[in-house]
PDB file of C-alpha atoms in Angstrom:
ATOM      1  CA  MET A   1      -6.445   2.296  15.840  1.00  0.00           C
ATOM      2  CA  LYS A   2      -8.575   0.228  13.464  1.00  0.00           C
ATOM      3  CA  THR A   3      -8.632  -0.298   9.747  1.00  0.00           C
ATOM      4  CA  SER A   4     -11.285  -2.176   7.758  1.00  0.00           C
ATOM      5  CA  PHE A   5     -11.870  -2.510   4.050  1.00  0.00           C
ATOM      6  CA  ILE A   6     -13.493  -4.695   1.441  1.00  0.00           C
ATOM      7  CA  VAL A   7     -11.607  -6.443  -1.413  1.00  0.00           C
ATOM      8  CA  PRO A   8     -14.051  -7.020  -4.275  1.00  0.00           C
ATOM      9  CA  GLY A   9     -13.917 -10.343  -6.198  1.00  0.00           C
ATOM     10  CA  GLN A  10     -13.317 -13.942  -5.263  1.00  0.00           C
ATOM     11  CA  PRO A  11     -10.763 -14.601  -2.488  1.00  0.00           C
ATOM     12  CA  ILE A  12      -7.625 -16.282  -3.862  1.00  0.00           C
ATOM     13  CA  PRO A  13      -5.467 -18.424  -1.570  1.00  0.00           C
ATOM     14  CA  LYS A  14      -1.714 -17.811  -1.560  1.00  0.00           C
ATOM     15  CA  GLY A  15      -0.254 -20.037  -4.312  1.00  0.00           C
ATOM     16  CA  ARG A  16       2.950 -22.015  -3.863  1.00  0.00           C
ATOM     17  CA  PRO A  17       5.981 -20.401  -5.374  1.00  0.00           C
ATOM     18  CA  ARG A  18       6.862 -21.827  -8.768  1.00  0.00           C
ATOM     19  CA  VAL A  19      10.472 -22.801  -9.430  1.00  0.00           C
ATOM     20  CA  THR A  20      11.783 -22.893 -12.974  1.00  0.00           C
ATOM     21  CA  ARG A  21      15.162 -22.905 -14.483  1.00  0.00           C
ATOM     22  CA  PHE A  22      14.875 -19.146 -14.743  1.00  0.00           C
ATOM     23  CA  GLY A  23      14.140 -18.559 -11.072  1.00  0.00           C
ATOM     24  CA  THR A  24      11.322 -18.575  -8.494  1.00  0.00           C
ATOM     25  CA  TYR A  25       8.103 -16.637  -8.931  1.00  0.00           C
ATOM     26  CA  THR A  26       4.649 -16.203  -7.313  1.00  0.00           C
ATOM     27  CA  PRO A  27       1.700 -17.322  -9.454  1.00  0.00           C
ATOM     28  CA  LYS A  28       0.000 -14.523 -11.345  1.00  0.00           C
ATOM     29  CA  ARG A  29      -3.435 -15.080  -9.711  1.00  0.00           C
ATOM     30  CA  THR A  30      -1.779 -14.663  -6.238  1.00  0.00           C
ATOM     31  CA  GLN A  31      -0.005 -11.495  -7.434  1.00  0.00           C
ATOM     32  CA  GLN A  32      -3.294 -10.064  -8.760  1.00  0.00           C
ATOM     33  CA  PHE A  33      -5.185 -10.850  -5.542  1.00  0.00           C
ATOM     34  CA  GLU A  34      -2.433  -9.282  -3.399  1.00  0.00           C
ATOM     35  CA  ALA A  35      -2.400  -6.187  -5.622  1.00  0.00           C
ATOM     36  CA  SER A  36      -6.215  -5.863  -5.188  1.00  0.00           C
ATOM     37  CA  ILE A  37      -5.781  -6.119  -1.413  1.00  0.00           C
ATOM     38  CA  ARG A  38      -3.258  -3.278  -1.363  1.00  0.00           C
ATOM     39  CA  ARG A  39      -5.451  -1.185  -3.711  1.00  0.00           C
ATOM     40  CA  ALA A  40      -8.474  -1.622  -1.396  1.00  0.00           C
ATOM     41  CA  TRP A  41      -6.296  -0.758   1.615  1.00  0.00           C
ATOM     42  CA  GLU A  42      -5.101   2.442  -0.079  1.00  0.00           C
ATOM     43  CA  GLU A  43      -8.635   3.359  -1.280  1.00  0.00           C
ATOM     44  CA  ALA A  44      -9.949   2.986   2.272  1.00  0.00           C
ATOM     45  CA  GLY A  45      -7.499   5.818   3.235  1.00  0.00           C
ATOM     46  CA  ALA A  46      -5.845   3.538   5.755  1.00  0.00           C
ATOM     47  CA  VAL A  47      -2.727   4.759   7.620  1.00  0.00           C
ATOM     48  CA  ARG A  48       0.236   2.570   8.343  1.00  0.00           C
ATOM     49  CA  PHE A  49       0.264   1.126  11.883  1.00  0.00           C
ATOM     50  CA  PRO A  50       3.086   2.236  14.210  1.00  0.00           C
ATOM     51  CA  ASP A  51       6.186  -0.050  14.020  1.00  0.00           C
ATOM     52  CA  GLY A  52       6.122  -2.726  16.700  1.00  0.00           C
ATOM     53  CA  ALA A  53       2.377  -2.278  17.633  1.00  0.00           C
ATOM     54  CA  PRO A  54       0.785  -5.668  18.225  1.00  0.00           C
ATOM     55  CA  LEU A  55      -2.057  -6.228  15.749  1.00  0.00           C
ATOM     56  CA  PHE A  56      -5.116  -8.405  15.564  1.00  0.00           C
ATOM     57  CA  LEU A  57      -6.194  -9.457  11.998  1.00  0.00           C
ATOM     58  CA  SER A  58      -9.741 -10.541  10.952  1.00  0.00           C
ATOM     59  CA  VAL A  59     -10.314 -11.976   7.467  1.00  0.00           C
ATOM     60  CA  TYR A  60     -13.830 -12.819   6.265  1.00  0.00           C
ATOM     61  CA  ALA A  61     -13.747 -14.547   2.874  1.00  0.00           C
ATOM     62  CA  ARG A  62     -17.044 -14.790   0.945  1.00  0.00           C
ATOM     63  CA  PHE A  63     -17.299 -17.105  -1.977  1.00  0.00           C
ATOM     64  CA  PRO A  64     -19.877 -17.107  -4.721  1.00  0.00           C
ATOM     65  CA  ILE A  65     -22.679 -19.688  -4.749  1.00  0.00           C
ATOM     66  CA  PRO A  66     -22.103 -22.110  -7.663  1.00  0.00           C
ATOM     67  CA  LYS A  67     -24.011 -21.190 -10.729  1.00  0.00           C
ATOM     68  CA  ARG A  68     -25.406 -24.767 -11.049  1.00  0.00           C
ATOM     69  CA  THR A  69     -27.241 -24.246  -7.742  1.00  0.00           C
ATOM     70  CA  SER A  70     -31.031 -24.185  -8.151  1.00  0.00           C
ATOM     71  CA  LYS A  71     -32.722 -20.854  -7.394  1.00  0.00           C
ATOM     72  CA  ARG A  72     -34.698 -22.596  -4.698  1.00  0.00           C
ATOM     73  CA  ASP A  73     -31.514 -23.620  -2.811  1.00  0.00           C
ATOM     74  CA  VAL A  74     -29.618 -20.303  -3.137  1.00  0.00           C
ATOM     75  CA  PRO A  75     -31.130 -18.464  -0.113  1.00  0.00           C
ATOM     76  CA  GLY A  76     -30.333 -21.457   2.166  1.00  0.00           C
ATOM     77  CA  MET A  77     -26.726 -21.453   1.087  1.00  0.00           C
ATOM     78  CA  VAL A  78     -25.882 -17.809   2.017  1.00  0.00           C
ATOM     79  CA  GLY A  79     -23.878 -17.842   5.129  1.00  0.00           C
ATOM     80  CA  THR A  80     -23.070 -21.542   5.063  1.00  0.00           C
ATOM     81  CA  PRO A  81     -19.448 -22.728   5.354  1.00  0.00           C
ATOM     82  CA  TYR A  82     -17.422 -22.924   2.121  1.00  0.00           C
ATOM     83  CA  LEU A  83     -15.771 -26.376   2.270  1.00  0.00           C
ATOM     84  CA  LYS A  84     -14.289 -26.851  -1.264  1.00  0.00           C
ATOM     85  CA  ASP A  85     -10.831 -28.400  -1.731  1.00  0.00           C
ATOM     86  CA  HIS A  86      -9.322 -25.124  -3.069  1.00  0.00           C
ATOM     87  CA  GLY A  87      -9.438 -22.114  -0.863  1.00  0.00           C
ATOM     88  CA  ASP A  88      -7.742 -23.154   2.333  1.00  0.00           C
ATOM     89  CA  ILE A  89      -8.430 -20.494   4.980  1.00  0.00           C
ATOM     90  CA  ASP A  90      -4.759 -20.360   6.149  1.00  0.00           C
ATOM     91  CA  ASN A  91      -3.637 -19.658   2.522  1.00  0.00           C
ATOM     92  CA  ILE A  92      -6.209 -16.826   2.193  1.00  0.00           C
ATOM     93  CA  VAL A  93      -4.970 -15.285   5.451  1.00  0.00           C
ATOM     94  CA  LYS A  94      -1.350 -15.666   4.268  1.00  0.00           C
ATOM     95  CA  ALA A  95      -2.209 -13.831   1.025  1.00  0.00           C
ATOM     96  CA  VAL A  96      -3.692 -10.953   3.053  1.00  0.00           C
ATOM     97  CA  MET A  97      -0.806 -10.792   5.439  1.00  0.00           C
ATOM     98  CA  ASP A  98       1.819 -10.869   2.667  1.00  0.00           C
ATOM     99  CA  ALA A  99      -0.012  -8.252   0.606  1.00  0.00           C
ATOM    100  CA  LEU A 100      -0.012  -5.696   3.493  1.00  0.00           C
ATOM    101  CA  ASN A 101       3.576  -6.495   4.557  1.00  0.00           C
ATOM    102  CA  GLY A 102       5.507  -3.290   4.303  1.00  0.00           C
ATOM    103  CA  HIS A 103       2.389  -1.274   3.641  1.00  0.00           C
ATOM    104  CA  ALA A 104      -0.045  -1.497   6.624  1.00  0.00           C
ATOM    105  CA  TYR A 105       2.747  -2.619   8.946  1.00  0.00           C
ATOM    106  CA  ALA A 106       6.457  -3.064   8.705  1.00  0.00           C
ATOM    107  CA  ASP A 107       6.399  -6.867   9.120  1.00  0.00           C
ATOM    108  CA  ASP A 108       3.618  -9.396   9.649  1.00  0.00           C
ATOM    109  CA  ALA A 109       5.450 -10.696  12.715  1.00  0.00           C
ATOM    110  CA  VAL A 110       3.542  -7.990  14.640  1.00  0.00           C
ATOM    111  CA  ILE A 111       0.268  -9.865  14.075  1.00  0.00           C
ATOM    112  CA  TYR A 112      -0.346 -11.730  17.363  1.00  0.00           C
ATOM    113  CA  ALA A 113      -3.870 -13.154  16.691  1.00  0.00           C
ATOM    114  CA  VAL A 114      -5.984 -13.998  13.651  1.00  0.00           C
ATOM    115  CA  SER A 115      -9.693 -14.609  13.181  1.00  0.00           C
ATOM    116  CA  ALA A 116     -10.954 -15.890   9.876  1.00  0.00           C
ATOM    117  CA  ASN A 117     -13.909 -17.606   8.204  1.00  0.00           C
ATOM    118  CA  LYS A 118     -15.044 -18.479   4.690  1.00  0.00           C
ATOM    119  CA  LEU A 119     -18.701 -18.698   3.775  1.00  0.00           C
ATOM    120  CA  TYR A 120     -20.931 -18.692   0.741  1.00  0.00           C
ATOM    121  CA  ASN A 121     -22.503 -15.470  -0.347  1.00  0.00           C
ATOM    122  CA  GLU A 122     -24.297 -14.137  -3.423  1.00  0.00           C
ATOM    123  CA  GLN A 123     -21.394 -11.774  -4.129  1.00  0.00           C
ATOM    124  CA  ALA A 124     -17.699 -12.723  -3.747  1.00  0.00           C
ATOM    125  CA  PHE A 125     -15.521 -10.441  -1.628  1.00  0.00           C
ATOM    126  CA  THR A 126     -13.053 -10.373   1.324  1.00  0.00           C
ATOM    127  CA  VAL A 127     -13.379  -8.209   4.369  1.00  0.00           C
ATOM    128  CA  VAL A 128     -10.179  -7.349   6.119  1.00  0.00           C
ATOM    129  CA  GLU A 129     -10.021  -5.748   9.615  1.00  0.00           C
ATOM    130  CA  ILE A 130      -6.864  -4.857  11.493  1.00  0.00           C
ATOM    131  CA  PHE A 131      -6.953  -3.688  15.109  1.00  0.00           C
ATOM    132  CA  THR A 132      -4.285  -2.571  17.564  1.00  0.00           C
ATOM    133  CA  LYS A 133      -4.281  -4.511  20.759  1.00  0.00           C
ATOM    134  CA  GLU A 134      -6.162  -1.786  22.593  1.00  0.00           C
ATOM    135  CA  ASP A 135      -8.953  -1.768  20.026  1.00  0.00           C
ATOM    136  CA  THR A 136      -9.388  -5.544  19.731  1.00  0.00           C
ATOM    137  CA  PRO A 137     -13.051  -6.562  19.946  1.00  0.00           C
TER     138      PRO A 137
END
């Protein structure tokens, strides 16, 4: 069993929970990104994986090329690694895993392996692929 879908827009890393005197909450940007992941999963017509099935997760984050980049340099930047301070790959994967928790799978503990990368692209989006162990590439 395999599911793959594209989440439009810039990948947003999982933000740290904020603690106030009124309680703890997840930052709004993180909530919006996780909601867009679930929406893309639903629109792809994906079916929930069987409980307890070991899963392999691939996350491909594509970030926009900065607007200040000269037109001459843009083609050379497509596909190069995104190395900015914000956008840690582990936090992007965490946002994807948490967004699909209870939807694509019962608990993200069933994910036994992860593959991820973050590169520049002309359009910003995130590709998510989930495979059962039998279908792992």
